Tab-separated table of C-alpha atoms in Angstrom:
chain	number	residue	atom	x	y	z
A	1483	MET	CA	15.419	111.463	75.010
A	1484	GLY	CA	18.531	112.451	73.070
A	1485	ALA	CA	20.062	115.883	73.211
A	1486	GLU	CA	18.762	118.461	70.772
A	1487	PRO	CA	20.923	118.933	67.690
A	1488	PRO	CA	23.156	121.997	67.712
A	1489	ALA	CA	21.831	125.122	66.047
A	1490	LEU	CA	22.950	125.513	62.468
A	1491	SER	CA	24.587	128.707	61.314
A	1492	PRO	CA	23.242	130.346	58.134
A	1493	CYS	CA	24.829	128.872	55.010
A	1494	PRO	CA	26.837	131.229	52.794
A	1495	ILE	CA	25.377	131.934	49.340
A	1496	ARG	CA	28.266	130.104	47.699
A	1497	PHE	CA	27.407	126.988	49.694
A	1498	HIS	CA	23.809	127.159	48.465
A	1499	ARG	CA	25.004	127.371	44.872
A	1500	LEU	CA	27.422	124.504	45.403
A	1501	VAL	CA	24.696	122.262	46.809
A	1502	ARG	CA	22.265	123.251	44.033
A	1503	ASP	CA	24.839	122.513	41.316
A	1504	LEU	CA	25.789	119.248	43.014
A	1505	ALA	CA	22.154	118.133	43.257
A	1506	GLY	CA	21.402	118.983	39.675
A	1507	SER	CA	24.502	117.577	38.018
A	1508	MET	CA	25.020	114.466	40.134
A	1509	PRO	CA	24.792	111.249	38.064
A	1510	ASN	CA	21.927	108.953	38.978
A	1511	ALA	CA	24.226	106.136	40.111
A	1512	VAL	CA	26.122	108.422	42.517
A	1513	PHE	CA	22.969	110.065	43.840
A	1514	TYR	CA	21.232	106.794	44.636
A	1515	ASP	CA	24.425	105.356	46.094
A	1516	ILE	CA	24.386	108.180	48.649
A	1517	LEU	CA	20.874	107.146	49.587
A	1518	GLY	CA	21.995	103.543	49.971
A	1519	LYS	CA	19.830	102.543	46.987
A	1520	ASP	CA	20.500	100.838	43.716
A	1521	SER	CA	19.200	103.126	40.965
A	1522	ALA	CA	18.494	100.131	38.769
A	1523	GLY	CA	17.057	97.923	41.486
A	1524	TYR	CA	14.184	99.849	42.998
A	1525	ALA	CA	11.283	97.837	44.341
A	1526	GLN	CA	8.115	98.046	42.292
A	1527	GLY	CA	6.013	101.022	43.279
A	1528	GLU	CA	8.852	102.809	45.084
A	1529	GLU	CA	9.204	106.367	43.892
A	1530	ARG	CA	12.408	107.652	42.379
A	1531	ILE	CA	13.725	111.104	43.183
A	1532	ASP	CA	14.346	113.153	40.093
A	1533	GLY	CA	14.689	116.861	39.422
A	1534	VAL	CA	16.864	119.539	40.993
A	1535	GLY	CA	14.323	120.590	43.636
A	1536	PRO	CA	13.813	117.257	45.420
A	1537	ARG	CA	17.488	116.416	45.030
A	1538	LEU	CA	18.423	119.758	46.566
A	1539	ILE	CA	16.382	118.900	49.672
A	1540	VAL	CA	17.961	115.465	49.966
A	1541	VAL	CA	21.546	116.702	49.542
A	1542	CYS	CA	20.987	119.496	52.090
A	1543	PHE	CA	19.645	116.908	54.523
A	1544	ILE	CA	22.713	114.753	53.992
A	1545	CYS	CA	25.135	117.664	54.420
A	1546	LEU	CA	23.428	119.153	57.485
A	1547	GLY	CA	22.505	115.862	59.106
A	1548	GLN	CA	26.051	114.700	59.729
A	1549	GLY	CA	26.896	114.376	63.426
A	1550	ARG	CA	30.407	114.474	64.812
A	1551	ASP	CA	30.569	110.715	64.554
A	1552	GLY	CA	29.821	110.847	60.842
A	1553	LYS	CA	26.371	109.302	61.174
A	1554	MET	CA	23.087	110.724	60.004
A	1555	GLY	CA	21.057	112.812	62.417
A	1556	LYS	CA	21.864	113.733	65.981
A	1557	GLU	CA	25.201	113.290	67.667
A	1558	THR	CA	25.350	109.814	69.186
A	1559	THR	CA	25.054	109.776	72.972
A	1560	ARG	CA	25.315	106.610	74.999
A	1561	ASN	CA	22.147	105.429	76.704
A	1562	SER	CA	22.899	105.596	80.428
A	1563	ASN	CA	20.484	102.747	81.161
A	1564	PHE	CA	22.839	100.339	79.419
A	1565	GLU	CA	25.968	102.099	80.700
A	1566	PHE	CA	24.747	101.670	84.277
A	1567	LEU	CA	24.417	97.935	83.644
A	1568	ARG	CA	27.983	97.917	82.308
A	1569	ILE	CA	29.218	99.276	85.645
A	1570	VAL	CA	27.163	96.723	87.593
A	1571	ALA	CA	28.490	93.871	85.446
A	1572	MET	CA	32.142	94.797	85.977
A	1573	LEU	CA	31.594	95.286	89.706
A	1574	ALA	CA	30.133	91.766	89.929
A	1575	ILE	CA	33.159	90.390	88.062
A	1576	THR	CA	35.622	92.227	90.327
A	1577	LEU	CA	33.876	91.006	93.485
A	1578	CYS	CA	34.169	87.442	92.279
A	1579	HIS	CA	37.914	87.729	91.744
A	1580	PHE	CA	38.826	89.087	95.185
A	1581	VAL	CA	36.448	87.824	97.870
A	1582	ALA	CA	38.879	85.777	99.959
A	1583	ARG	CA	38.789	82.019	99.504
A	1584	LYS	CA	38.769	81.480	103.281
A	1585	TYR	CA	35.283	83.035	103.420
A	1586	ILE	CA	33.954	81.275	100.317
A	1587	LEU	CA	34.958	77.887	101.807
A	1588	SER	CA	34.142	78.752	105.410
A	1589	GLY	CA	32.474	76.178	107.661
A	1590	ASP	CA	30.310	78.991	109.089
A	1591	ILE	CA	27.001	78.741	107.188
A	1592	PRO	CA	26.083	82.500	107.149
A	1593	ILE	CA	29.608	83.558	106.146
A	1594	ARG	CA	29.837	80.935	103.424
A	1595	TRP	CA	26.377	81.761	102.081
A	1596	ILE	CA	27.056	85.531	101.950
A	1597	SER	CA	30.440	84.948	100.292
A	1598	VAL	CA	28.967	82.603	97.707
A	1599	MET	CA	26.247	85.151	96.922
A	1600	LEU	CA	28.881	87.867	96.490
A	1601	VAL	CA	30.916	85.847	94.004
A	1602	ASP	CA	27.963	84.010	92.475
A	1603	PHE	CA	27.133	86.716	89.967
A	1604	TRP	CA	30.384	86.721	88.018
A	1605	GLY	CA	28.707	84.519	85.409
A	1606	LEU	CA	25.955	87.116	85.155
A	1607	GLY	CA	28.634	89.817	84.958
A	1608	ASP	CA	30.314	88.146	81.979
A	1609	CYS	CA	26.944	87.606	80.294
A	1610	LEU	CA	25.822	91.167	80.865
A	1611	PHE	CA	29.099	92.885	79.966
A	1612	PHE	CA	29.339	91.162	76.597
A	1613	GLY	CA	25.549	91.262	76.193
A	1614	ILE	CA	25.570	95.061	76.172
A	1615	THR	CA	28.175	95.046	73.415
A	1616	SER	CA	26.229	92.424	71.464
A	1617	TRP	CA	23.039	94.432	71.849
A	1618	TYR	CA	24.504	97.154	69.657
A	1619	LEU	CA	26.752	95.014	67.454
A	1620	CYS	CA	23.927	92.867	66.120
A	1621	MET	CA	22.083	95.985	64.907
A	1622	SER	CA	25.168	97.466	63.233
A	1623	ASN	CA	26.429	97.068	59.691
A	1624	PRO	CA	29.791	95.348	60.300
A	1625	THR	CA	32.659	95.612	57.852
A	1626	GLY	CA	36.275	94.540	57.917
A	1627	LYS	CA	37.437	98.128	58.328
A	1628	LYS	CA	35.133	98.721	61.319
A	1629	ALA	CA	36.278	95.463	62.901
A	1630	PHE	CA	39.966	96.349	62.615
A	1631	ARG	CA	39.282	99.860	63.916
A	1632	ARG	CA	37.639	98.386	67.031
A	1633	VAL	CA	40.593	96.063	67.536
A	1634	TRP	CA	43.038	98.964	67.165
A	1635	GLN	CA	41.174	101.047	69.755
A	1636	LEU	CA	41.242	98.176	72.239
A	1637	GLU	CA	44.848	97.215	71.499
A	1638	LYS	CA	46.071	100.686	72.451
A	1639	GLN	CA	44.501	100.342	75.888
A	1640	LEU	CA	45.838	96.823	76.391
A	1641	TRP	CA	49.386	97.869	75.506
A	1642	PHE	CA	49.159	100.830	77.874
A	1643	TYR	CA	48.105	98.676	80.806
A	1644	ALA	CA	50.125	95.548	80.057
A	1645	ILE	CA	53.449	97.328	79.503
A	1646	GLY	CA	52.702	99.944	82.159
A	1647	ILE	CA	51.818	97.455	84.894
A	1648	PHE	CA	54.784	95.246	84.006
A	1649	ALA	CA	57.163	98.202	84.239
A	1650	VAL	CA	55.727	99.435	87.550
A	1651	LEU	CA	55.830	95.981	89.168
A	1652	ALA	CA	59.382	95.361	87.948
A	1653	ILE	CA	60.537	98.705	89.396
A	1654	LEU	CA	58.757	98.038	92.708
A	1655	GLN	CA	60.344	94.591	92.993
A	1656	PHE	CA	63.869	95.132	91.716
A	1657	GLY	CA	64.236	98.835	92.491
A	1658	PHE	CA	62.570	99.045	95.904
A	1659	GLY	CA	62.259	95.397	96.974
A	1660	LEU	CA	58.596	95.959	97.845
A	1661	TYR	CA	57.137	92.554	96.967
A	1662	PRO	CA	58.227	89.524	94.883
A	1663	PHE	CA	55.720	89.971	92.079
A	1664	PHE	CA	57.823	87.767	89.780
A	1665	ALA	CA	58.945	84.549	91.433
A	1666	SER	CA	61.842	83.944	89.038
A	1667	LYS	CA	63.646	85.329	86.020
A	1668	GLY	CA	61.622	82.959	83.877
A	1669	ALA	CA	58.376	84.394	85.277
A	1670	LEU	CA	59.701	87.903	84.637
A	1671	ALA	CA	60.580	87.069	81.018
A	1672	LYS	CA	57.217	85.382	80.430
A	1673	ALA	CA	55.320	88.351	81.853
A	1674	GLY	CA	57.375	90.755	79.732
A	1675	LEU	CA	56.716	88.883	76.489
A	1676	SER	CA	53.011	88.529	77.298
A	1677	SER	CA	52.799	92.256	77.999
A	1678	VAL	CA	54.231	93.123	74.581
A	1679	ALA	CA	51.650	90.916	72.830
A	1680	PRO	CA	48.683	90.808	75.234
A	1681	VAL	CA	46.086	89.563	72.740
A	1682	ILE	CA	48.129	86.815	71.092
A	1683	SER	CA	49.497	85.600	74.433
A	1684	GLU	CA	46.003	85.624	75.997
A	1685	LEU	CA	47.239	87.737	78.877
A	1686	TRP	CA	43.551	88.326	79.608
A	1687	TRP	CA	40.955	85.909	78.254
A	1688	TYR	CA	38.206	88.508	77.712
A	1689	PRO	CA	40.083	90.928	75.411
A	1690	THR	CA	41.486	88.045	73.360
A	1691	ALA	CA	38.035	86.484	72.935
A	1692	TYR	CA	36.552	89.898	72.116
A	1693	VAL	CA	39.168	90.631	69.433
A	1694	LEU	CA	38.573	87.256	67.797
A	1695	PHE	CA	34.823	87.795	67.882
A	1696	VAL	CA	35.033	91.291	66.400
A	1697	LEU	CA	37.213	90.074	63.536
A	1698	LEU	CA	34.730	87.283	62.795
A	1699	HIS	CA	31.655	89.454	63.357
A	1700	PRO	CA	31.090	90.595	59.738
A	1701	PHE	CA	31.074	86.970	58.574
A	1702	ILE	CA	28.946	85.791	61.500
A	1703	ASN	CA	26.328	88.447	60.783
A	1704	ALA	CA	26.290	87.629	57.078
A	1705	CYS	CA	25.853	83.904	57.759
A	1706	LEU	CA	23.091	84.381	60.314
A	1707	ARG	CA	21.259	86.808	58.023
A	1708	ALA	CA	21.569	84.362	55.127
A	1709	CYS	CA	20.202	81.511	57.257
A	1710	GLY	CA	16.894	83.247	57.746
A	1711	GLU	CA	14.584	83.282	60.748
A	1712	ARG	CA	13.714	79.562	60.863
A	1713	ILE	CA	17.265	78.175	60.801
A	1714	HIS	CA	18.512	80.929	63.117
A	1715	ARG	CA	15.774	80.018	65.605
A	1716	GLY	CA	16.715	76.341	65.414
A	1717	LEU	CA	20.395	77.142	65.999
A	1718	ALA	CA	19.620	79.379	69.005
A	1719	LEU	CA	17.283	76.819	70.610
A	1720	SER	CA	19.705	73.944	69.997
A	1721	ALA	CA	22.621	75.856	71.516
A	1722	PHE	CA	20.527	76.799	74.552
A	1723	ALA	CA	19.350	73.209	75.045
A	1724	ILE	CA	22.912	71.857	74.864
A	1725	TRP	CA	24.730	74.369	77.071
A	1726	GLY	CA	22.122	76.418	78.889
A	1727	VAL	CA	20.242	73.854	80.926
A	1728	ILE	CA	22.599	71.188	82.324
A	1729	PRO	CA	24.698	72.429	85.281
A	1730	PHE	CA	28.308	71.452	86.071
A	1731	PHE	CA	28.909	69.812	82.666
A	1732	PRO	CA	30.306	72.528	80.344
A	1733	LEU	CA	30.511	70.201	77.308
A	1734	ASN	CA	33.602	71.976	75.912
A	1735	MET	CA	32.120	75.392	76.698
A	1736	LYS	CA	34.604	77.659	78.463
A	1737	LEU	CA	35.629	81.288	78.830
A	1738	SER	CA	36.612	81.880	75.225
A	1739	VAL	CA	35.350	83.291	71.941
A	1740	PHE	CA	33.069	80.236	71.770
A	1741	LEU	CA	31.096	81.662	74.707
A	1742	PHE	CA	30.636	84.941	72.842
A	1743	LEU	CA	29.478	83.159	69.679
A	1744	TYR	CA	26.990	81.171	71.758
A	1745	GLN	CA	25.540	84.281	73.404
A	1746	TYR	CA	25.504	86.278	70.188
A	1747	VAL	CA	23.507	83.655	68.264
A	1748	MET	CA	20.731	83.794	70.849
A	1749	LEU	CA	20.667	87.538	71.446
A	1750	SER	CA	20.822	88.451	67.748
A	1751	TYR	CA	17.848	86.182	67.041
A	1752	VAL	CA	15.702	88.005	69.583
A	1753	ARG	CA	16.928	91.427	68.452
A	1754	TRP	CA	16.293	90.769	64.773
A	1755	TYR	CA	13.024	88.893	64.867
A	1756	HIS	CA	11.248	89.496	68.192
A	1757	ASP	CA	11.331	93.128	69.209
A	1758	ASP	CA	7.803	92.564	70.516
A	1759	LEU	CA	9.175	90.148	73.129
A	1760	LEU	CA	11.919	92.576	74.136
A	1761	ARG	CA	9.228	95.181	74.872
A	1762	SER	CA	7.158	92.797	76.997
A	1763	ARG	CA	7.241	93.835	80.667
A	1764	ARG	CA	5.674	90.541	81.713
A	1765	LEU	CA	8.403	88.534	79.996
A	1766	LYS	CA	11.091	90.758	81.533
A	1767	THR	CA	9.692	90.113	85.030
A	1768	MET	CA	9.425	86.391	84.378
A	1769	LEU	CA	13.023	86.124	83.144
A	1770	LEU	CA	14.366	87.994	86.163
A	1771	ALA	CA	12.234	86.002	88.617
A	1772	VAL	CA	13.043	82.588	87.141
A	1773	GLY	CA	16.743	83.330	86.654
A	1774	LEU	CA	17.313	84.790	90.115
A	1775	GLY	CA	14.967	82.335	91.810
A	1776	VAL	CA	16.549	79.200	90.371
A	1777	GLY	CA	20.109	80.507	90.589
A	1778	ILE	CA	19.976	81.835	94.145
A	1779	CYS	CA	17.930	78.944	95.557
A	1780	PHE	CA	20.091	76.263	93.937
A	1781	ASP	CA	23.354	77.925	94.924
A	1782	SER	CA	22.119	78.637	98.460
A	1783	VAL	CA	21.402	74.938	98.968
A	1784	MET	CA	24.844	74.049	97.631
A	1785	ALA	CA	26.519	76.661	99.865
A	1786	VAL	CA	24.785	75.360	103.002
A	1787	ALA	CA	25.579	71.779	102.041
A	1788	GLY	CA	29.205	72.752	101.424
A	1789	ALA	CA	29.454	74.408	104.843
A	1790	ILE	CA	27.923	71.429	106.630
A	1791	GLY	CA	29.999	68.897	104.717
A	1792	LYS	CA	33.095	71.124	104.827
A	1793	LEU	CA	33.570	70.746	101.080
A	1794	GLY	CA	36.616	72.325	99.470
A	1795	ARG	CA	34.644	73.532	96.489
A	1796	ASN	CA	31.345	75.279	95.754
A	1797	TYR	CA	29.089	73.899	93.040
A	1798	THR	CA	27.124	76.866	91.770
A	1799	TYR	CA	24.760	77.453	88.849
A	1800	MET	CA	24.797	81.248	88.527
A	1801	SER	CA	28.576	81.328	88.181
A	1802	GLN	CA	28.371	79.666	84.759
A	1803	PRO	CA	27.816	82.423	82.164
A	1804	TRP	CA	26.452	79.897	79.664
A	1805	SER	CA	23.765	78.531	82.056
A	1806	PHE	CA	20.182	79.689	81.838
A	1807	PRO	CA	19.986	81.519	85.227
A	1808	SER	CA	22.739	83.930	84.126
A	1809	LEU	CA	21.340	84.194	80.586
A	1810	PHE	CA	17.789	84.869	81.815
A	1811	VAL	CA	18.840	87.555	84.295
A	1812	ALA	CA	21.177	89.226	81.781
A	1813	LEU	CA	18.442	89.346	79.116
A	1814	GLY	CA	15.919	90.598	81.685
A	1815	LEU	CA	18.242	93.454	82.667
A	1816	LEU	CA	18.855	94.349	79.013
A	1817	MET	CA	15.085	94.443	78.499
A	1818	TRP	CA	14.781	96.679	81.566
A	1819	ALA	CA	17.269	99.137	80.061
A	1820	TYR	CA	15.544	98.929	76.658
A	1821	GLN	CA	12.045	99.514	78.012
A	1822	ARG	CA	12.949	102.469	80.213
A	1823	GLU	CA	12.888	105.947	78.765
A	1824	GLU	CA	16.335	106.667	77.356
A	1825	SER	CA	18.437	108.659	79.803
A	1826	HIS	CA	21.770	110.455	79.530
A	1827	SER	CA	23.840	110.866	82.681
A	1828	LYS	CA	27.280	112.310	82.097
A	1829	ALA	CA	28.615	110.842	85.357
A	1830	ILE	CA	27.395	107.318	84.580
A	1831	ASN	CA	28.635	107.441	80.994
A	1832	ILE	CA	32.087	108.675	82.011
A	1833	MET	CA	32.393	105.999	84.677
A	1834	ALA	CA	31.143	103.283	82.298
A	1835	SER	CA	33.736	104.294	79.689
A	1836	ALA	CA	36.443	103.231	82.156
A	1837	THR	CA	34.991	99.868	83.219
A	1838	LEU	CA	37.524	97.745	81.348
A	1839	ALA	CA	40.300	99.073	83.601
A	1840	PRO	CA	39.256	97.249	86.806
A	1841	TYR	CA	39.440	93.982	84.890
A	1842	VAL	CA	42.757	94.434	83.073
A	1843	ILE	CA	44.517	95.991	86.076
A	1844	THR	CA	43.364	93.577	88.758
A	1845	LYS	CA	43.630	90.462	86.541
A	1846	TYR	CA	47.255	91.023	85.619
A	1847	THR	CA	48.376	87.752	87.222
A	1848	PRO	CA	51.420	88.912	89.294
A	1849	LEU	CA	49.393	91.841	90.622
A	1850	THR	CA	46.331	89.641	91.249
A	1851	LEU	CA	48.327	87.261	93.450
A	1852	ALA	CA	49.848	90.167	95.364
A	1853	VAL	CA	46.469	91.843	95.998
A	1854	LYS	CA	44.948	88.571	97.239
A	1855	HIS	CA	47.947	88.122	99.562
A	1856	TRP	CA	47.562	91.662	100.949
A	1857	ILE	CA	43.819	91.190	101.518
A	1858	ASP	CA	44.468	87.942	103.392
A	1859	GLU	CA	47.082	89.675	105.565
A	1860	LEU	CA	44.815	92.650	106.339
A	1861	THR	CA	41.912	90.420	107.364
A	1862	ALA	CA	44.025	87.835	109.216
A	1863	GLY	CA	42.929	87.265	112.817
A	1864	MET	CA	39.702	89.247	112.344
A	1865	ASN	CA	36.246	88.044	113.177
A	1866	ALA	CA	34.904	86.410	109.984
A	1867	GLY	CA	32.025	88.883	109.681
A	1868	PHE	CA	34.206	91.989	110.065
A	1869	GLY	CA	36.889	90.461	107.877
A	1870	LEU	CA	34.396	89.839	105.084
A	1871	MET	CA	33.067	93.405	105.373
A	1872	LEU	CA	36.599	94.822	105.155
A	1873	ASN	CA	37.288	92.523	102.203
A	1874	VAL	CA	34.284	93.936	100.310
A	1875	VAL	CA	35.189	97.540	101.193
A	1876	LEU	CA	38.741	97.020	99.896
A	1877	ILE	CA	37.353	95.616	96.642
A	1878	LEU	CA	35.084	98.649	96.186
A	1879	VAL	CA	37.994	101.033	96.856
A	1880	MET	CA	40.163	99.125	94.395
A	1881	PHE	CA	37.372	99.243	91.795
A	1882	MET	CA	37.005	103.023	92.091
A	1883	LEU	CA	40.788	103.511	92.034
A	1884	CYS	CA	41.002	101.585	88.757
A	1885	ILE	CA	38.214	103.732	87.297
A	1886	ALA	CA	40.148	106.865	88.315
A	1887	ILE	CA	43.337	105.500	86.727
A	1888	ASP	CA	41.537	104.906	83.441
A	1889	LEU	CA	40.104	108.434	83.431
A	1890	VAL	CA	43.682	109.685	83.684
A	1891	ARG	CA	44.633	107.320	80.857
A	1892	GLN	CA	41.823	108.721	78.703
A	1893	ALA	CA	43.004	112.284	79.344
A	1894	LEU	CA	46.566	111.285	78.474
A	1895	PHE	CA	45.426	109.593	75.247
A	1896	ARG	CA	43.455	112.684	74.204
A	1897	VAL	CA	46.627	114.766	74.105
A	1898	THR	CA	48.842	112.040	72.623
A	1899	VAL	CA	47.770	109.032	70.555
A	1900	ASP	CA	44.159	110.192	70.184
A	1901	ARG	CA	44.981	113.803	69.472
A	1902	LYS	CA	43.742	113.170	65.927
A	1903	PRO	CA	41.295	110.296	66.421
A	1904	GLY	CA	41.670	107.580	63.815
A	1905	ALA	CA	44.599	109.250	62.019
A	1906	TRP	CA	47.104	106.446	62.632
A	1907	PHE	CA	44.590	103.782	61.744
A	1908	ALA	CA	43.649	105.640	58.551
A	1909	VAL	CA	47.291	105.724	57.441
A	1910	VAL	CA	47.793	101.998	58.057
A	1911	TRP	CA	44.481	101.062	56.450
A	1912	ASP	CA	45.173	103.225	53.419
A	1913	CYS	CA	48.566	101.535	53.012
A	1914	MET	CA	46.918	98.114	53.185
A	1915	GLU	CA	44.146	99.024	50.760
A	1916	ASN	CA	46.131	100.943	48.161
A	1917	ARG	CA	49.541	99.258	48.318
A	1918	ALA	CA	49.594	95.898	50.060
A	1919	LYS	CA	46.296	94.576	48.707
A	1920	PRO	CA	47.010	95.334	45.002
A	1921	ALA	CA	50.529	93.896	45.323
A	1922	ILE	CA	49.251	90.680	46.920
A	1923	SER	CA	46.476	90.390	44.330
A	1924	GLU	CA	48.978	90.824	41.491
A	1925	LYS	CA	51.337	88.176	42.891
A	1926	TRP	CA	48.447	85.790	43.489
A	1927	ALA	CA	47.253	86.261	39.903
A	1928	ARG	CA	50.746	85.408	38.642
A	1929	ILE	CA	50.825	82.254	40.786
A	1930	VAL	CA	47.402	81.152	39.512
A	1931	GLN	CA	48.318	81.812	35.918
A	1932	GLY	CA	51.401	79.661	36.309
């Protein structure tokens, strides 16, 4: 359950008078706009609220019900059930990136099978990580301003890491000669330009796809709502039939904003129209059993066959985030978090708030190649079993180190760029709304008029 709301201090007499005067003198249009109603468009039989007394109660509720986030009611606290899944998802993604290729393609059947199982869940990780975001986004009321605010919050983090990592690697290479992170001056220049514009340059695929999705989200929601339940259902089922069932043939599906659109269409349909299914424990168990059963069994067979045939590639089902094993397991885990009693763990929530860092730090390409090289050197000459164990331990240490780095980044932001949360964005948005937009509209009107 959520935390109890903070105790309210007694209101001064002047505040009472202000609220009473406001409630009594407020025009109908303004009053009903506060309630999110149209004073002229009430449904038949729905009662209107007139008179100072009832209005006084409503206005007091509005004034006293504001949380720190500006929403009605209690202060918003993240549900740790979902935040725990966020940590699990990013850990699965990080494992996939750094389990050494020599183990994944080993001719030793047990080693190859274990390695494939370790990296097999990156598709599930992608599904689950974005699925948690979609879970909340599809129940929100998206606007252009909210979309740009989300992009601004993410962009600050991306700049911090992109420029920061580039600077550190350049100093380590050219100042201390530690490791050739940049193979040439051209590679150095390319990395520098990409770091200045990480989203546009697609320095990381996930943030770029997320930014594009967030900017399109208000329009996507409006279109899906306008379609209605029947057409939305048909779209979700068609998309699943095309991309979710057939393995190894992506049919133009790839790690891009298209993947997010695909997942969002299906998840939003269930969230909007079938809450009863999301609360079904039997369905949750079935999704988890079918997804894990098919994915693990299929990929185990392929791993054993690859070891016997000494294939240079693994053909796996679970590693495709658009395939039904990953989708089923991700939805089953979301249902697990939804059905459990809401919990609030400060440790889990703090750790989950930093889960983007392991991805953006370790997937900065020059650093990624260096880390893989160091892991190969540390495990060289070791017994395959011990080498694989050390490989996994190093990944876990690296994951926790990245979390710690992001907690430091959060503390630094709180005393610098986030000292007044949203202040910079408010200034830019106000300039766009009150200056740029009217000027553009005026020039456009002149062009249209000839």
